[in-house]
mmCIF file of C-alpha atoms in Angstrom:
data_model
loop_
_atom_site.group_PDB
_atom_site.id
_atom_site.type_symbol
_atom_site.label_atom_id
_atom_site.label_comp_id
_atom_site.label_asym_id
_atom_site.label_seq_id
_atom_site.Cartn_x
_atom_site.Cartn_y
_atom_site.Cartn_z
ATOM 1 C CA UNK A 1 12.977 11.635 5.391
ATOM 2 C CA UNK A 2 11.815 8.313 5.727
ATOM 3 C CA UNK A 3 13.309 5.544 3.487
ATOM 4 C CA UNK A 4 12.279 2.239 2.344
ATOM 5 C CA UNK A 5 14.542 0.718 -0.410
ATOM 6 C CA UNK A 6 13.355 -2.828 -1.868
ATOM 7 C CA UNK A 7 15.765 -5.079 -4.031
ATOM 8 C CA UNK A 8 15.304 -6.463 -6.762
ATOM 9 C CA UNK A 9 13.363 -4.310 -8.420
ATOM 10 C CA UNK A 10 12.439 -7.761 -10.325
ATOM 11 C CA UNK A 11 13.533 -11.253 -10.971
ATOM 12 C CA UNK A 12 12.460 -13.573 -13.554
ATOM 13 C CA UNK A 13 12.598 -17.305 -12.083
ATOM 14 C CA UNK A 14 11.753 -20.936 -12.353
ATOM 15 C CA UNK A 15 9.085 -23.079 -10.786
ATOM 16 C CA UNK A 16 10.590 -25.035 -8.098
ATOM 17 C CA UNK A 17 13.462 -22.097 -7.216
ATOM 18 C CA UNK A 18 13.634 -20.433 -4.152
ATOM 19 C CA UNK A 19 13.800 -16.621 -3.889
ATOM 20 C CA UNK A 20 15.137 -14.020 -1.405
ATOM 21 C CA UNK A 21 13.406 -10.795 -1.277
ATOM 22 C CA UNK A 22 14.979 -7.611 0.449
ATOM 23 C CA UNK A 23 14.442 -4.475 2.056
ATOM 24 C CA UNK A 24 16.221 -1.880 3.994
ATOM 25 C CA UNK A 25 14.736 1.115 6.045
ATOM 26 C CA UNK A 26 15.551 3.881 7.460
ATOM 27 C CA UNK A 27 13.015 5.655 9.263
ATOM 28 C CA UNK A 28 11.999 7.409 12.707
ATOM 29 C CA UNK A 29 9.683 5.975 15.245
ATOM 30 C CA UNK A 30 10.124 2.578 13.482
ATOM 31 C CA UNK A 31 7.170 0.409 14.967
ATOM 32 C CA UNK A 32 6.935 -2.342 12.740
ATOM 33 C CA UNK A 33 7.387 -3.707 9.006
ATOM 34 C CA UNK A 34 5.093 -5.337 6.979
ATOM 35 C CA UNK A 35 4.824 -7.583 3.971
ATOM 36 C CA UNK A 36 2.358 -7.394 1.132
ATOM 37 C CA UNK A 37 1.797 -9.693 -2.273
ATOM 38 C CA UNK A 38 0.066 -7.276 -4.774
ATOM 39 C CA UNK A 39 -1.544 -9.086 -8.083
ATOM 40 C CA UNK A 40 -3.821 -7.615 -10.563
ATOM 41 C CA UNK A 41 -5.890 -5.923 -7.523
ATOM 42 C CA UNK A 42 -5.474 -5.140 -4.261
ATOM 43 C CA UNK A 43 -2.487 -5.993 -1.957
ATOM 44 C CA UNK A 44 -2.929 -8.594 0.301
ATOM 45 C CA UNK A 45 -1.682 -8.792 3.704
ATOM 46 C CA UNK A 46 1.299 -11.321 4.223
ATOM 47 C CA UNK A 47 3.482 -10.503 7.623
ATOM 48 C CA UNK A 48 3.952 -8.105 10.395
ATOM 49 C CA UNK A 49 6.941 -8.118 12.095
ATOM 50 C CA UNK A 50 8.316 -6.274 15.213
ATOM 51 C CA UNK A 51 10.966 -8.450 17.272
ATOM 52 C CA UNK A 52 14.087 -9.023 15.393
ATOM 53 C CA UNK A 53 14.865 -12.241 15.112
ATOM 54 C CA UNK A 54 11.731 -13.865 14.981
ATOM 55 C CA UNK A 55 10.885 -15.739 12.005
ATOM 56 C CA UNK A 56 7.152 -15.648 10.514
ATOM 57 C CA UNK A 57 6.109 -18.655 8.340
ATOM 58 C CA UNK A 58 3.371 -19.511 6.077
ATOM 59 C CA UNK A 59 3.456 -22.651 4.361
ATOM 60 C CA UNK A 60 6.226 -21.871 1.289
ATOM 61 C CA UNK A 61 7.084 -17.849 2.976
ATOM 62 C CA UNK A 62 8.855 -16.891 5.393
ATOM 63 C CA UNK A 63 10.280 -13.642 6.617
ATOM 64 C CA UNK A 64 12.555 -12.737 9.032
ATOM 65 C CA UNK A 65 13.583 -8.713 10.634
ATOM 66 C CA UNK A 66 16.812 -7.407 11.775
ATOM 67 C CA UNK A 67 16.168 -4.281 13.515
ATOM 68 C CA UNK A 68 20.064 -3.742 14.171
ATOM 69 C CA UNK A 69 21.330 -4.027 10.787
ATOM 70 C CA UNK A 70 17.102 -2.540 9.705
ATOM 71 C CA UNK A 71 16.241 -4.878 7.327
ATOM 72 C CA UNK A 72 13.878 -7.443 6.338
ATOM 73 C CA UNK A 73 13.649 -10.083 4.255
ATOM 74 C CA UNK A 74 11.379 -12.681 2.258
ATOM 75 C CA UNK A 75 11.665 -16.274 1.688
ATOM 76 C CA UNK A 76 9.586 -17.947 -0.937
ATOM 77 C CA UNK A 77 10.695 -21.672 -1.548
ATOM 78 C CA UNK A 78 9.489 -23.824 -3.983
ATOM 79 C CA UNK A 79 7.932 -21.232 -5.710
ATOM 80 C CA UNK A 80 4.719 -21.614 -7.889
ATOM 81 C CA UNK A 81 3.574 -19.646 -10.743
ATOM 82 C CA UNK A 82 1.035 -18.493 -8.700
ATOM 83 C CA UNK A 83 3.735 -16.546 -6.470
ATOM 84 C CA UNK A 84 4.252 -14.297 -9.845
ATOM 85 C CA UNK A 85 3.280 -10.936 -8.679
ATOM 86 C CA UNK A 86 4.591 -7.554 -6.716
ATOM 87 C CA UNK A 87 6.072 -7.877 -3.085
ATOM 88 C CA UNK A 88 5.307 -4.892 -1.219
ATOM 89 C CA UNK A 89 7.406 -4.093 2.119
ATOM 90 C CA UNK A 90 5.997 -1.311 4.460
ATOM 91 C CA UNK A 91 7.215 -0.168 7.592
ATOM 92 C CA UNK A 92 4.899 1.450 10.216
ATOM 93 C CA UNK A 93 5.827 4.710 11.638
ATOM 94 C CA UNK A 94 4.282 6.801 14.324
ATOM 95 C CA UNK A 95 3.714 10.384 12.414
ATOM 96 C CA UNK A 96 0.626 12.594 13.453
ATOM 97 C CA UNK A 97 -2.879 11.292 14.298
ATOM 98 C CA UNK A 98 -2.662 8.209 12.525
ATOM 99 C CA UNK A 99 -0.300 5.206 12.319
ATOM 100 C CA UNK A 100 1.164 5.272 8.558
ATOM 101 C CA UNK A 101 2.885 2.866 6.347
ATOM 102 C CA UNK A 102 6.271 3.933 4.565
ATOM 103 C CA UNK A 103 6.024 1.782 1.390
ATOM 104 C CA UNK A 104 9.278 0.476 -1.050
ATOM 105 C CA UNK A 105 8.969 0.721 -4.486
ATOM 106 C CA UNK A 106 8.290 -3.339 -4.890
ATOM 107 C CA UNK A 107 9.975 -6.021 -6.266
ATOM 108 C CA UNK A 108 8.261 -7.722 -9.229
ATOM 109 C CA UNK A 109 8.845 -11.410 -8.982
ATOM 110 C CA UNK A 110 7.485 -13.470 -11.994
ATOM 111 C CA UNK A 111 7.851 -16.948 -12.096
ATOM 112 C CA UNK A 112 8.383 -19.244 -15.198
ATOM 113 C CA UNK A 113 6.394 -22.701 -15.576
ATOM 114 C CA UNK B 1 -13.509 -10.655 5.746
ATOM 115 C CA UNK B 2 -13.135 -6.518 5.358
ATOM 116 C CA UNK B 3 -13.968 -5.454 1.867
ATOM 117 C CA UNK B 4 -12.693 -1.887 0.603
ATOM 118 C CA UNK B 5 -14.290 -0.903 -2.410
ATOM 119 C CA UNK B 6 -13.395 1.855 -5.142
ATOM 120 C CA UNK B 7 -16.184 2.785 -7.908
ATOM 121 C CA UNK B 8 -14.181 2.456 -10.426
ATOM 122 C CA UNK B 9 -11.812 -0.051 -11.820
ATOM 123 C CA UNK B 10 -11.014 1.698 -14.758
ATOM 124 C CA UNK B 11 -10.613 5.394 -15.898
ATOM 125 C CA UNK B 12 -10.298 7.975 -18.311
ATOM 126 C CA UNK B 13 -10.545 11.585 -18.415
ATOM 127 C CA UNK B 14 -9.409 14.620 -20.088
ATOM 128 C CA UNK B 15 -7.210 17.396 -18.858
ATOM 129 C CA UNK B 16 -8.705 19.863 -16.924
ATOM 130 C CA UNK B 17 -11.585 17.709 -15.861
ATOM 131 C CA UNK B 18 -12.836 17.482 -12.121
ATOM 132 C CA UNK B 19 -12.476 13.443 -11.078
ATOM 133 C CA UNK B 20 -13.921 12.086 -8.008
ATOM 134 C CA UNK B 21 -12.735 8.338 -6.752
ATOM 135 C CA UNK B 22 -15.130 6.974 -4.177
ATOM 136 C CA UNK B 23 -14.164 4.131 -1.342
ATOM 137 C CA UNK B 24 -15.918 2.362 0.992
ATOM 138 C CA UNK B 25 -15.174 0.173 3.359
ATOM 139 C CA UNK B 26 -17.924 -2.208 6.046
ATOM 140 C CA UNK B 27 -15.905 -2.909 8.637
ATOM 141 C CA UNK B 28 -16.217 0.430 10.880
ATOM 142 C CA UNK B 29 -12.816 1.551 10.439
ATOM 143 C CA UNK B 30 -11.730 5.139 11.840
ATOM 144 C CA UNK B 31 -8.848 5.380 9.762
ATOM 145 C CA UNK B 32 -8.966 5.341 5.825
ATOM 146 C CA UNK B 33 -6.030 6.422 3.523
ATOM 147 C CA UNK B 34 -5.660 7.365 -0.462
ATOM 148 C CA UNK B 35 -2.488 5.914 -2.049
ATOM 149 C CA UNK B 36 -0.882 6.523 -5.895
ATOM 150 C CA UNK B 37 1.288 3.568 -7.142
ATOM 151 C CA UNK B 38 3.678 4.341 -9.790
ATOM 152 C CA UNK B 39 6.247 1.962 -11.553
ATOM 153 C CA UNK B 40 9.678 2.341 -9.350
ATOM 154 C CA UNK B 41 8.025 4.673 -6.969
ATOM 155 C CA UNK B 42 5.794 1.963 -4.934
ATOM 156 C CA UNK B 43 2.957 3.596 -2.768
ATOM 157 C CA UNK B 44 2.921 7.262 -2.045
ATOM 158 C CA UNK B 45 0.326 8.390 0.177
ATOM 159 C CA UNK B 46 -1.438 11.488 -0.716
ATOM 160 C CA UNK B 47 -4.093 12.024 2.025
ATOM 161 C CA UNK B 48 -5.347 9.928 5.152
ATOM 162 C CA UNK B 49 -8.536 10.725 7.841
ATOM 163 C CA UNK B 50 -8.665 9.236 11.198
ATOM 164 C CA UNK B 51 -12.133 10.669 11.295
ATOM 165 C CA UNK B 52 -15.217 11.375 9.895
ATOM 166 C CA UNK B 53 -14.492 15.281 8.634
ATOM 167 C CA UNK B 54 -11.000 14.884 9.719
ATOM 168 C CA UNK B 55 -7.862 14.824 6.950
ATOM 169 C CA UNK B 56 -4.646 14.831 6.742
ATOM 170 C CA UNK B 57 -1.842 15.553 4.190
ATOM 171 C CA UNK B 58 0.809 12.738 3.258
ATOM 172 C CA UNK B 59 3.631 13.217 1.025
ATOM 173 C CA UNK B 60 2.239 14.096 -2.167
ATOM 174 C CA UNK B 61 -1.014 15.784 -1.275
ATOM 175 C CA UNK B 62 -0.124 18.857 -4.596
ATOM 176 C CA UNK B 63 -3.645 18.941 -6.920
ATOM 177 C CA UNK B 64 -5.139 16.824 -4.468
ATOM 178 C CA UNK B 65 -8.429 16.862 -2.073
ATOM 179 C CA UNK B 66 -10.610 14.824 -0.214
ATOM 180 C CA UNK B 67 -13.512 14.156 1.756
ATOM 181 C CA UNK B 68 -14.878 12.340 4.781
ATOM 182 C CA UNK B 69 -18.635 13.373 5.308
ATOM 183 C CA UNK B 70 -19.186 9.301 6.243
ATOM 184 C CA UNK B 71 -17.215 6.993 8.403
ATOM 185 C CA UNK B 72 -17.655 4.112 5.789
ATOM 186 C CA UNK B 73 -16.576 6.562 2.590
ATOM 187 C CA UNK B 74 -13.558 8.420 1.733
ATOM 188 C CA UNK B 75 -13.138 10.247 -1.045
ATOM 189 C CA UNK B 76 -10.345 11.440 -3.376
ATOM 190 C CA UNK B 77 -10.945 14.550 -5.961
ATOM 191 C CA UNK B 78 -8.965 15.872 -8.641
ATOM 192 C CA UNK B 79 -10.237 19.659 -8.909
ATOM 193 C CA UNK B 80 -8.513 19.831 -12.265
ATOM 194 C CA UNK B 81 -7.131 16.543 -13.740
ATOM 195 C CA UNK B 82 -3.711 16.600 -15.006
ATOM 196 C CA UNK B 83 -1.478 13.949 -17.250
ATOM 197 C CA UNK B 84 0.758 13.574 -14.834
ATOM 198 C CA UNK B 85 -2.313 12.564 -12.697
ATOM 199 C CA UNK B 86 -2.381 9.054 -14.852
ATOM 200 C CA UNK B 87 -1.984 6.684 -12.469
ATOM 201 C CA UNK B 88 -2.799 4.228 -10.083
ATOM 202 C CA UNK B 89 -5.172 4.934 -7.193
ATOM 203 C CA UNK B 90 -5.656 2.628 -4.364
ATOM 204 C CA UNK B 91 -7.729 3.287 -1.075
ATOM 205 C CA UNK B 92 -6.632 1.550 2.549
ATOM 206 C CA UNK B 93 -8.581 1.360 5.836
ATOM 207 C CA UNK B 94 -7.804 0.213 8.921
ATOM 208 C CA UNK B 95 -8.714 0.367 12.799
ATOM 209 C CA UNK B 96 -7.709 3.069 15.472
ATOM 210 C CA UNK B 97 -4.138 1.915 15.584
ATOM 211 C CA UNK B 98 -4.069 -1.265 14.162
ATOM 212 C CA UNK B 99 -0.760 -1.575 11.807
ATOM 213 C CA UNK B 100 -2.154 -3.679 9.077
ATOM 214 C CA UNK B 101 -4.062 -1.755 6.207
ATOM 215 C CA UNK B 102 -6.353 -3.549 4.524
ATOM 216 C CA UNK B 103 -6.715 -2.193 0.512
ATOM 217 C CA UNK B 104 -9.309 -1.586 -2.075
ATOM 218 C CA UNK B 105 -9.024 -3.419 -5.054
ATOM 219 C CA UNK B 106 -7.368 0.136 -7.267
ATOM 220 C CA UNK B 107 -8.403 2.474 -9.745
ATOM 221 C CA UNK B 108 -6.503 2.903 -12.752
ATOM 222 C CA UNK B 109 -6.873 6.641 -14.199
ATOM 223 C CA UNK B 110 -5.458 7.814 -17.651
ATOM 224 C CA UNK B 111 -6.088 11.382 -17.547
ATOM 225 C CA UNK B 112 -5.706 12.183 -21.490
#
């Protein structure tokens, strides 16, 4: 059975502290993992990854994959209230007609002014 | 920018009821999926369609159907609404094998 195992399940934080976000997989026909940032409505998109080793960056986030050791994490320096919400890590597995995502149960980050 | 709607933002119905959760989505997507989020559990799917009139179970498809008459609309019904049916709903769509999903905005149901 495919497994996707996020930690923390939350952290409570200040502005201007940096956070480390993890998760660990382990599934078949691993094609890629994924990064989402959920508030009070629909999860947005955030990072794909494939290629271990690469780091993705968007301005204050970053995330990095180790497909050796299978897991991900995600960076947020400098963080902003406005970064309070749940981080969602998928990984993309080949399974039937249709590409699906293996969700983690989420880590919900809140962030303290 | 892809929008994925659900009708509803909010919910309630009572045990035993029949519940139908409508999504649509503009962008011409084959794929569309129907997700419950629960706290500690994260996103389980419950059914996908890579097709109009096409369906497939996910993991917790039990009390569960849908349907796919229209490429832009996917629905989710509850033939007989349960409590432990309370939940959150959310609806995903994407392209032909593209890896990103891109969600609707959720539908919280109590189911009393």
């Amino acid at each position: 059975e495919d497994k996707v195992v996020q930690s923390p399940l939350s952290l409570v934080v200040h502005e201007g502290d940096t956070v480390t976000l993890n998760c660990s997989y382990e599934v078949t026909n691993f094609r890629s993992l994924l990064w989402y940032k959920q508030e009070k409505k629909a999860p947005t998109f955030l990072f794909m990854l494939t290629s271990s080793g690469i780091e993705k960056k968007s301005g204050r986030l970053s995330s990095i994959l180790d497909k050796k050791e299978l897991f991900s994490i995600l960076n947020i320096t400098a963080t902003q209230t406005g970064d309070s919400a749940i981080y969602l890590c998928a990984v993309g597995v080949s399974s039937g007609s249709a590409r699906q995502l293996t969700f983690g149960s989420g880590t919900q980050l809140t962030v303290l002014p | 920018d892809v929008k994925v709607t659900q009708s509803s933002r909010y919910l309630v119905k009572r045990t035993g009821e029949k519940v139908f959760l409508e999504c649509v989505q503009d962008m011409d997507h084959e794929n569309m999926f129907w997700y419950r989020q629960d706290p500690g559990l994260g996103l389980r799917l419950i059914y996908f369609s890579y097709d109009v009139k096409m369906k497939e179970k996910g993991d917790i498809p039990e009390g569960y159907s849908v349907s796919r008459e229209k490429k832009e609309r996917f629905s989710l019904i509850l033939e007989s609404a349960s409590t432990n049916q309370t939940s959150m709903y959310l609806c995903a769509s994407n392209r032909g094998h593209q890896e990103t999903q891109y969600f609707g905005p959720g539908t919280r149901l109590l189911v009393l």
